[in-house]
Amino acid sequence: MGAGALAPAAALDYLDAMGSSSFAAPAKLLVRPISSRFAECLRSDANIAIDVDRARTQHRGYVEALERLGLVVESVEADDDAPDACFLEDTAVVMDARSLATMPGAPARRREVEPVTRAVRRLTHVTDVIEMQLPATLDGGDVLRVGEHLFVGLSSRTNAAGAAALELAAKGSGIRVVRLTVRDGLHLKSACTLASAGLLVYDARVLGDEELACFLGIGLRVMPAPEAAGANVLALGGAVLVSLAAPKTAELLRAEGLDVHVVDVGEMHKADGALTCLSLRIPRAGCWST
Ligand code: CIR
């Protein structure tokens, strides 16, 4: 992975990175049911068999973990003919009252966007939806929000035109877009996520010094996750969801004083998915969520 067009003044201080809004658990999370055709989902290793019933049980566990934290969870209508529909994070990037309806890099996933866009209009405070057009492509899994910054990974799914469309959509919002290049793995957030407002966990096999410098430059602390599955965690205010497949990461985050909740998403890992992919976070007014 390499850093792209980070402005020369990379050494922003922490307050600048966070802007005036504060980090908070989302007002609401949208989720989408596991398709009965989930076993046909896109994945890097098609030989790994997926158990749809177990995936459904794990999805329920994910939703219950969110609800136990007192969070509001609403469901977008199911689409059995969209095997990857549960990974709805890829279909929208919500920025305050504005949302970008993406153009997923995989053509097979483009049918997922419209129902999520409708749900965003119906179930959230978002009033302004911008629709991305080809040749731009972007998956939400490539977009990491950190305060008033959106880090976007240029990947096999997200192209330069997609990053430019994101920048255009963010115009006037005070949010700054920073490009990184994803050289390994599916998405930027397969390799790094926030465990809290000030702490990034990352996969040291994917992220190098150049990218880490971008995050350090805005005042984040960075922590290599001992397990690859530990690089994708879901920060929800002071709580953080961690995959059952990442026990050492969970231990390190507990030692950081975070309220760690372990969730089994093993079937989703087989599909190259993880914790963030399974929900679309809708920030509270005046706050940001990752
Ligand atoms: C795909 O290949 O598109 C899905 N099987 C996995 C998407 C995971 N999404 C995410 O990490 N945001």
mmCIF file of C-alpha atoms and ligand atoms in Angstrom:
data_model
loop_
_atom_site.group_PDB
_atom_site.id
_atom_site.type_symbol
_atom_site.label_atom_id
_atom_site.label_comp_id
_atom_site.label_asym_id
_atom_site.label_seq_id
_atom_site.Cartn_x
_atom_site.Cartn_y
_atom_site.Cartn_z
ATOM 1 C CA MET A 1 0.000 0.000 0.000
ATOM 2 C CA GLY A 2 1.335 3.493 -0.698
ATOM 3 C CA ALA A 3 0.326 7.029 0.076
ATOM 4 C CA GLY A 4 -1.168 8.943 -2.802
ATOM 5 C CA ALA A 5 -1.985 12.602 -3.021
ATOM 6 C CA LEU A 6 -1.534 13.628 0.575
ATOM 7 C CA ALA A 7 -1.101 17.388 0.643
ATOM 8 C CA PRO A 8 2.393 18.554 1.599
ATOM 9 C CA ALA A 9 1.132 19.793 4.936
ATOM 10 C CA ALA A 10 0.589 16.246 6.188
ATOM 11 C CA ALA A 11 1.636 17.074 9.702
ATOM 12 C CA LEU A 12 -1.743 18.361 10.806
ATOM 13 C CA ASP A 13 -2.292 18.394 14.491
ATOM 14 C CA TYR A 14 -4.805 16.249 16.313
ATOM 15 C CA LEU A 15 -7.384 18.997 16.761
ATOM 16 C CA ASP A 16 -7.302 19.823 13.094
ATOM 17 C CA ALA A 17 -7.835 16.156 12.256
ATOM 18 C CA MET A 18 -10.835 15.914 14.517
ATOM 19 C CA GLY A 19 -12.318 19.253 13.474
ATOM 20 C CA SER A 20 -15.006 20.826 15.567
ATOM 21 C CA SER A 21 -17.349 17.797 15.712
ATOM 22 C CA SER A 22 -16.762 15.043 18.231
ATOM 23 C CA PHE A 23 -16.533 11.282 17.847
ATOM 24 C CA ALA A 24 -19.648 9.463 19.045
ATOM 25 C CA ALA A 25 -21.507 6.213 18.580
ATOM 26 C CA PRO A 26 -23.793 6.501 15.545
ATOM 27 C CA ALA A 27 -27.397 7.668 15.841
ATOM 28 C CA LYS A 28 -28.416 4.571 13.950
ATOM 29 C CA LEU A 29 -26.935 1.627 12.088
ATOM 30 C CA LEU A 30 -28.479 0.085 8.993
ATOM 31 C CA VAL A 31 -27.924 -3.606 8.338
ATOM 32 C CA ARG A 32 -29.107 -5.948 5.592
ATOM 33 C CA PRO A 33 -30.097 -9.610 5.919
ATOM 34 C CA ILE A 34 -27.919 -12.475 4.716
ATOM 35 C CA SER A 35 -29.073 -13.543 1.264
ATOM 36 C CA SER A 36 -30.148 -17.149 0.822
ATOM 37 C CA ARG A 37 -27.517 -17.133 -1.965
ATOM 38 C CA PHE A 38 -24.736 -15.894 0.354
ATOM 39 C CA ALA A 39 -22.684 -19.001 -0.511
ATOM 40 C CA GLU A 40 -22.384 -17.539 -4.050
ATOM 41 C CA CYS A 41 -20.819 -14.303 -2.787
ATOM 42 C CA LEU A 42 -17.681 -12.856 -4.335
ATOM 43 C CA ARG A 43 -14.525 -14.009 -2.568
ATOM 44 C CA SER A 44 -10.834 -14.400 -3.145
ATOM 45 C CA ASP A 45 -10.970 -18.134 -2.445
ATOM 46 C CA ALA A 46 -14.078 -19.619 -4.021
ATOM 47 C CA ASN A 47 -13.039 -23.073 -2.788
ATOM 48 C CA ILE A 48 -13.863 -22.177 0.795
ATOM 49 C CA ALA A 49 -17.399 -23.378 1.478
ATOM 50 C CA ILE A 50 -19.749 -20.960 3.216
ATOM 51 C CA ASP A 51 -22.482 -22.089 5.590
ATOM 52 C CA VAL A 52 -25.469 -19.779 5.048
ATOM 53 C CA ASP A 53 -27.303 -20.850 8.205
ATOM 54 C CA ARG A 54 -24.235 -20.239 10.324
ATOM 55 C CA ALA A 55 -23.773 -16.856 8.617
ATOM 56 C CA ARG A 56 -27.367 -15.975 9.554
ATOM 57 C CA THR A 57 -26.741 -16.932 13.189
ATOM 58 C CA GLN A 58 -23.557 -14.851 13.210
ATOM 59 C CA HIS A 59 -25.365 -11.905 11.627
ATOM 60 C CA ARG A 60 -27.987 -12.100 14.379
ATOM 61 C CA GLY A 61 -25.168 -12.114 16.927
ATOM 62 C CA TYR A 62 -23.718 -8.968 15.333
ATOM 63 C CA VAL A 63 -27.058 -7.150 15.500
ATOM 64 C CA GLU A 64 -27.620 -8.291 19.089
ATOM 65 C CA ALA A 65 -24.173 -7.020 20.104
ATOM 66 C CA LEU A 66 -25.096 -3.605 18.691
ATOM 67 C CA GLU A 67 -28.466 -3.634 20.436
ATOM 68 C CA ARG A 68 -26.886 -4.629 23.763
ATOM 69 C CA LEU A 69 -24.875 -1.422 23.466
ATOM 70 C CA GLY A 70 -28.164 0.481 23.287
ATOM 71 C CA LEU A 71 -27.741 1.308 19.606
ATOM 72 C CA VAL A 72 -30.617 1.672 17.172
ATOM 73 C CA VAL A 73 -30.420 -0.866 14.346
ATOM 74 C CA GLU A 74 -32.754 -0.916 11.347
ATOM 75 C CA SER A 75 -32.839 -3.311 8.479
ATOM 76 C CA VAL A 76 -32.830 -2.620 4.756
ATOM 77 C CA GLU A 77 -35.098 -4.966 2.776
ATOM 78 C CA ALA A 78 -33.576 -8.357 1.937
ATOM 79 C CA ASP A 79 -32.477 -9.212 -1.598
ATOM 80 C CA ASP A 80 -31.948 -12.927 -1.999
ATOM 81 C CA ASP A 81 -30.584 -12.399 -5.502
ATOM 82 C CA ALA A 82 -27.750 -10.231 -4.213
ATOM 83 C CA PRO A 83 -25.387 -12.711 -2.519
ATOM 84 C CA ASP A 84 -23.225 -9.915 -1.017
ATOM 85 C CA ALA A 85 -26.113 -7.692 0.124
ATOM 86 C CA CYS A 86 -25.208 -8.007 3.838
ATOM 87 C CA PHE A 87 -22.030 -5.991 3.173
ATOM 88 C CA LEU A 88 -24.004 -2.773 2.726
ATOM 89 C CA GLU A 89 -21.159 -0.544 3.939
ATOM 90 C CA ASP A 90 -19.878 -0.698 0.359
ATOM 91 C CA THR A 91 -22.953 0.956 -1.124
ATOM 92 C CA ALA A 92 -22.965 4.365 0.595
ATOM 93 C CA VAL A 93 -20.704 6.895 2.281
ATOM 94 C CA VAL A 94 -22.676 9.006 4.725
ATOM 95 C CA MET A 95 -21.245 12.436 5.466
ATOM 96 C CA ASP A 96 -23.478 14.283 7.903
ATOM 97 C CA ALA A 97 -26.683 15.259 6.064
ATOM 98 C CA ARG A 98 -25.251 14.204 2.714
ATOM 99 C CA SER A 99 -24.659 10.703 1.414
ATOM 100 C CA LEU A 100 -22.830 9.391 -1.604
ATOM 101 C CA ALA A 101 -24.537 6.408 -3.238
ATOM 102 C CA THR A 102 -21.524 4.512 -4.543
ATOM 103 C CA MET A 103 -20.814 2.619 -7.759
ATOM 104 C CA PRO A 104 -19.373 -0.655 -6.422
ATOM 105 C CA GLY A 105 -16.282 -1.821 -8.261
ATOM 106 C CA ALA A 106 -17.765 -5.285 -8.802
ATOM 107 C CA PRO A 107 -20.583 -5.038 -11.393
ATOM 108 C CA ALA A 108 -22.452 -7.902 -9.688
ATOM 109 C CA ARG A 109 -22.885 -5.737 -6.596
ATOM 110 C CA ARG A 110 -24.364 -2.655 -8.266
ATOM 111 C CA ARG A 111 -27.979 -3.785 -7.789
ATOM 112 C CA GLU A 112 -27.381 -3.451 -4.031
ATOM 113 C CA VAL A 113 -27.105 0.336 -4.164
ATOM 114 C CA GLU A 114 -30.646 1.444 -4.985
ATOM 115 C CA PRO A 115 -32.459 -0.255 -2.062
ATOM 116 C CA VAL A 116 -29.859 1.061 0.373
ATOM 117 C CA THR A 117 -30.213 4.572 -1.070
ATOM 118 C CA ARG A 118 -33.981 4.360 -0.594
ATOM 119 C CA ALA A 119 -33.525 3.204 3.000
ATOM 120 C CA VAL A 120 -31.043 6.005 3.698
ATOM 121 C CA ARG A 121 -33.627 8.539 2.474
ATOM 122 C CA ARG A 122 -36.461 6.914 4.440
ATOM 123 C CA LEU A 123 -34.799 5.917 7.697
ATOM 124 C CA THR A 124 -32.210 8.628 8.350
ATOM 125 C CA HIS A 125 -31.811 12.403 8.547
ATOM 126 C CA VAL A 126 -29.856 12.420 5.274
ATOM 127 C CA THR A 127 -31.510 14.854 2.889
ATOM 128 C CA ASP A 128 -29.023 15.042 0.064
ATOM 129 C CA VAL A 129 -27.995 11.898 -1.859
ATOM 130 C CA ILE A 130 -25.409 12.170 -4.613
ATOM 131 C CA GLU A 131 -25.254 9.264 -7.049
ATOM 132 C CA MET A 132 -21.901 8.182 -8.392
ATOM 133 C CA GLN A 133 -21.698 7.551 -12.124
ATOM 134 C CA LEU A 134 -19.413 5.284 -14.152
ATOM 135 C CA PRO A 135 -16.517 5.308 -14.970
ATOM 136 C CA ALA A 136 -16.130 6.221 -11.292
ATOM 137 C CA THR A 137 -16.205 3.204 -8.985
ATOM 138 C CA LEU A 138 -15.886 3.117 -5.219
ATOM 139 C CA ASP A 139 -16.669 0.660 -2.411
ATOM 140 C CA GLY A 140 -17.468 2.117 1.010
ATOM 141 C CA GLY A 141 -15.017 -0.392 2.486
ATOM 142 C CA ASP A 142 -12.291 1.780 0.985
ATOM 143 C CA VAL A 143 -13.385 4.877 2.912
ATOM 144 C CA LEU A 144 -12.220 5.464 6.467
ATOM 145 C CA ARG A 145 -13.555 8.475 8.344
ATOM 146 C CA VAL A 146 -11.263 10.060 10.914
ATOM 147 C CA GLY A 147 -12.679 13.326 12.171
ATOM 148 C CA GLU A 148 -12.835 15.754 9.274
ATOM 149 C CA HIS A 149 -10.739 13.458 7.069
ATOM 150 C CA LEU A 150 -11.898 10.746 4.710
ATOM 151 C CA PHE A 151 -9.080 8.375 3.817
ATOM 152 C CA VAL A 152 -9.897 6.660 0.534
ATOM 153 C CA GLY A 153 -8.084 3.563 -0.666
ATOM 154 C CA LEU A 154 -7.424 3.200 -4.369
ATOM 155 C CA SER A 155 -7.952 -0.530 -4.768
ATOM 156 C CA SER A 156 -9.170 -3.189 -7.165
ATOM 157 C CA ARG A 157 -12.683 -1.809 -6.434
ATOM 158 C CA THR A 158 -12.118 1.947 -6.070
ATOM 159 C CA ASN A 159 -10.573 3.915 -8.935
ATOM 160 C CA ALA A 160 -9.189 7.442 -9.222
ATOM 161 C CA ALA A 161 -12.459 8.737 -10.657
ATOM 162 C CA GLY A 162 -14.270 7.243 -7.642
ATOM 163 C CA ALA A 163 -11.950 9.069 -5.260
ATOM 164 C CA ALA A 164 -12.521 12.287 -7.237
ATOM 165 C CA ALA A 165 -16.299 11.777 -7.033
ATOM 166 C CA LEU A 166 -15.984 11.321 -3.270
ATOM 167 C CA GLU A 167 -13.991 14.542 -3.053
ATOM 168 C CA LEU A 168 -16.669 16.357 -5.047
ATOM 169 C CA ALA A 169 -19.407 14.959 -2.810
ATOM 170 C CA ALA A 170 -17.507 16.125 0.278
ATOM 171 C CA LYS A 171 -17.077 19.632 -1.127
ATOM 172 C CA GLY A 172 -18.345 22.345 1.155
ATOM 173 C CA SER A 173 -18.645 19.960 4.119
ATOM 174 C CA GLY A 174 -15.241 20.781 5.586
ATOM 175 C CA ILE A 175 -14.241 17.138 5.107
ATOM 176 C CA ARG A 176 -10.901 16.558 3.452
ATOM 177 C CA VAL A 177 -10.223 13.513 1.250
ATOM 178 C CA VAL A 178 -6.804 11.825 1.457
ATOM 179 C CA ARG A 179 -5.888 9.106 -1.054
ATOM 180 C CA LEU A 180 -3.935 5.953 -0.238
ATOM 181 C CA THR A 181 -3.144 3.045 -2.539
ATOM 182 C CA VAL A 182 -4.272 -0.431 -1.451
ATOM 183 C CA ARG A 183 -1.782 -2.930 -2.845
ATOM 184 C CA ASP A 184 -2.943 -6.009 -0.949
ATOM 185 C CA GLY A 185 -6.292 -7.284 0.197
ATOM 186 C CA LEU A 186 -9.758 -6.149 -0.740
ATOM 187 C CA HIS A 187 -10.318 -2.749 0.836
ATOM 188 C CA LEU A 188 -8.554 -0.051 2.839
ATOM 189 C CA LYS A 189 -10.628 -1.033 5.863
ATOM 190 C CA SER A 190 -9.591 -4.685 5.476
ATOM 191 C CA ALA A 191 -6.168 -3.344 6.509
ATOM 192 C CA CYS A 192 -6.927 -0.594 9.030
ATOM 193 C CA THR A 193 -9.766 0.798 11.119
ATOM 194 C CA LEU A 194 -10.218 2.973 14.175
ATOM 195 C CA ALA A 195 -10.559 1.251 17.546
ATOM 196 C CA SER A 196 -11.332 4.629 19.118
ATOM 197 C CA ALA A 197 -11.195 8.267 18.003
ATOM 198 C CA GLY A 198 -7.437 8.385 18.488
ATOM 199 C CA LEU A 199 -6.248 4.811 17.851
ATOM 200 C CA LEU A 200 -5.848 3.034 14.525
ATOM 201 C CA VAL A 201 -5.349 -0.723 14.372
ATOM 202 C CA TYR A 202 -3.700 -2.015 11.231
ATOM 203 C CA ASP A 203 -2.334 -5.040 9.416
ATOM 204 C CA ALA A 204 1.442 -4.595 9.272
ATOM 205 C CA ARG A 205 1.606 -6.944 6.285
ATOM 206 C CA VAL A 206 -0.397 -4.439 4.242
ATOM 207 C CA LEU A 207 0.287 -0.956 5.594
ATOM 208 C CA GLY A 208 3.800 0.439 5.370
ATOM 209 C CA ASP A 209 5.625 3.415 6.840
ATOM 210 C CA GLU A 210 4.325 5.763 4.156
ATOM 211 C CA GLU A 211 0.650 5.193 5.017
ATOM 212 C CA LEU A 212 1.298 5.085 8.727
ATOM 213 C CA ALA A 213 2.931 8.500 8.386
ATOM 214 C CA CYS A 214 -0.377 9.864 7.040
ATOM 215 C CA PHE A 215 -2.219 8.628 10.122
ATOM 216 C CA LEU A 216 0.518 9.633 12.559
ATOM 217 C CA GLY A 217 0.599 13.027 10.849
ATOM 218 C CA ILE A 218 -2.956 13.771 11.957
ATOM 219 C CA GLY A 219 -2.233 12.763 15.530
ATOM 220 C CA LEU A 220 -3.502 9.170 15.581
ATOM 221 C CA ARG A 221 -1.714 6.468 17.533
ATOM 222 C CA VAL A 222 -1.260 3.286 15.537
ATOM 223 C CA MET A 223 -1.211 -0.312 16.742
ATOM 224 C CA PRO A 224 -0.342 -3.345 14.598
ATOM 225 C CA ALA A 225 -3.026 -6.001 15.018
ATOM 226 C CA PRO A 226 -1.497 -9.394 15.876
ATOM 227 C CA GLU A 227 -4.102 -11.121 13.682
ATOM 228 C CA ALA A 228 -5.176 -10.050 10.172
ATOM 229 C CA ALA A 229 -8.810 -10.196 11.319
ATOM 230 C CA GLY A 230 -7.921 -7.710 14.064
ATOM 231 C CA ALA A 231 -7.308 -4.916 11.563
ATOM 232 C CA ASN A 232 -11.040 -4.518 10.995
ATOM 233 C CA VAL A 233 -12.749 -3.514 14.229
ATOM 234 C CA LEU A 234 -15.837 -1.384 14.698
ATOM 235 C CA ALA A 235 -15.522 1.578 17.061
ATOM 236 C CA LEU A 236 -18.804 2.682 18.604
ATOM 237 C CA GLY A 237 -18.119 5.491 21.051
ATOM 238 C CA GLY A 238 -16.120 3.927 23.916
ATOM 239 C CA ALA A 239 -17.052 0.400 22.848
ATOM 240 C CA VAL A 240 -15.431 -1.578 20.073
ATOM 241 C CA LEU A 241 -16.468 -4.779 18.320
ATOM 242 C CA VAL A 242 -13.618 -7.199 17.619
ATOM 243 C CA SER A 243 -13.753 -10.443 15.658
ATOM 244 C CA LEU A 244 -13.583 -13.740 17.526
ATOM 245 C CA ALA A 245 -10.765 -14.553 15.088
ATOM 246 C CA ALA A 246 -8.606 -11.842 16.698
ATOM 247 C CA PRO A 247 -8.229 -12.718 20.399
ATOM 248 C CA LYS A 248 -4.813 -11.083 20.801
ATOM 249 C CA THR A 249 -6.082 -7.852 19.264
ATOM 250 C CA ALA A 250 -9.046 -7.959 21.655
ATOM 251 C CA GLU A 251 -6.644 -8.347 24.595
ATOM 252 C CA LEU A 252 -4.508 -5.398 23.480
ATOM 253 C CA LEU A 253 -7.579 -3.191 23.077
ATOM 254 C CA ARG A 254 -8.830 -4.183 26.544
ATOM 255 C CA ALA A 255 -5.441 -3.158 27.887
ATOM 256 C CA GLU A 256 -6.068 0.226 26.199
ATOM 257 C CA GLY A 257 -9.129 0.564 28.444
ATOM 258 C CA LEU A 258 -11.633 0.031 25.645
ATOM 259 C CA ASP A 259 -14.933 -1.751 26.179
ATOM 260 C CA VAL A 260 -14.300 -4.722 23.872
ATOM 261 C CA HIS A 261 -17.150 -6.873 22.558
ATOM 262 C CA VAL A 262 -16.197 -10.033 20.709
ATOM 263 C CA VAL A 263 -18.374 -11.120 17.797
ATOM 264 C CA ASP A 264 -18.103 -14.257 15.662
ATOM 265 C CA VAL A 265 -18.151 -13.320 11.974
ATOM 266 C CA GLY A 266 -16.208 -16.334 10.720
ATOM 267 C CA GLU A 267 -18.482 -16.986 7.725
ATOM 268 C CA MET A 268 -18.159 -13.329 6.687
ATOM 269 C CA HIS A 269 -14.344 -13.584 6.864
ATOM 270 C CA LYS A 270 -14.580 -16.422 4.319
ATOM 271 C CA ALA A 271 -16.345 -13.891 2.070
ATOM 272 C CA ASP A 272 -13.538 -11.312 2.605
ATOM 273 C CA GLY A 273 -15.886 -9.349 4.847
ATOM 274 C CA ALA A 274 -15.567 -8.277 8.449
ATOM 275 C CA LEU A 275 -17.189 -6.118 11.105
ATOM 276 C CA THR A 276 -17.458 -2.711 9.470
ATOM 277 C CA CYS A 277 -18.853 -4.110 6.199
ATOM 278 C CA LEU A 278 -21.967 -5.412 7.922
ATOM 279 C CA SER A 279 -23.450 -2.031 8.793
ATOM 280 C CA LEU A 280 -23.858 1.492 7.541
ATOM 281 C CA ARG A 281 -23.310 3.943 10.354
ATOM 282 C CA ILE A 282 -25.444 7.080 10.437
ATOM 283 C CA PRO A 283 -23.675 9.716 12.565
ATOM 284 C CA ARG A 284 -25.460 11.856 15.164
ATOM 285 C CA ALA A 285 -25.975 15.481 14.160
ATOM 286 C CA GLY A 286 -22.777 17.433 14.779
ATOM 287 C CA CYS A 287 -20.770 14.272 15.496
ATOM 288 C CA TRP A 288 -18.782 11.844 13.428
ATOM 289 C CA SER A 289 -18.697 8.060 13.478
ATOM 290 C CA THR A 290 -16.197 5.853 11.735
HETATM 291 C C1 CIR B 1 -17.029 -8.606 -1.886
HETATM 292 O O1 CIR B 1 -16.097 -9.220 -2.387
HETATM 293 O O2 CIR B 1 -17.446 -7.538 -2.363
HETATM 294 C C2 CIR B 1 -17.696 -9.157 -0.658
HETATM 295 N N1 CIR B 1 -17.666 -10.571 -0.709
HETATM 296 C C3 CIR B 1 -17.021 -8.679 0.589
HETATM 297 C C4 CIR B 1 -17.225 -7.214 0.836
HETATM 298 C C5 CIR B 1 -16.680 -6.780 2.135
HETATM 299 N N2 CIR B 1 -16.957 -5.410 2.352
HETATM 300 C C6 CIR B 1 -16.203 -4.610 3.083
HETATM 301 O O3 CIR B 1 -15.151 -4.999 3.547
HETATM 302 N N3 CIR B 1 -16.586 -3.355 3.224
#
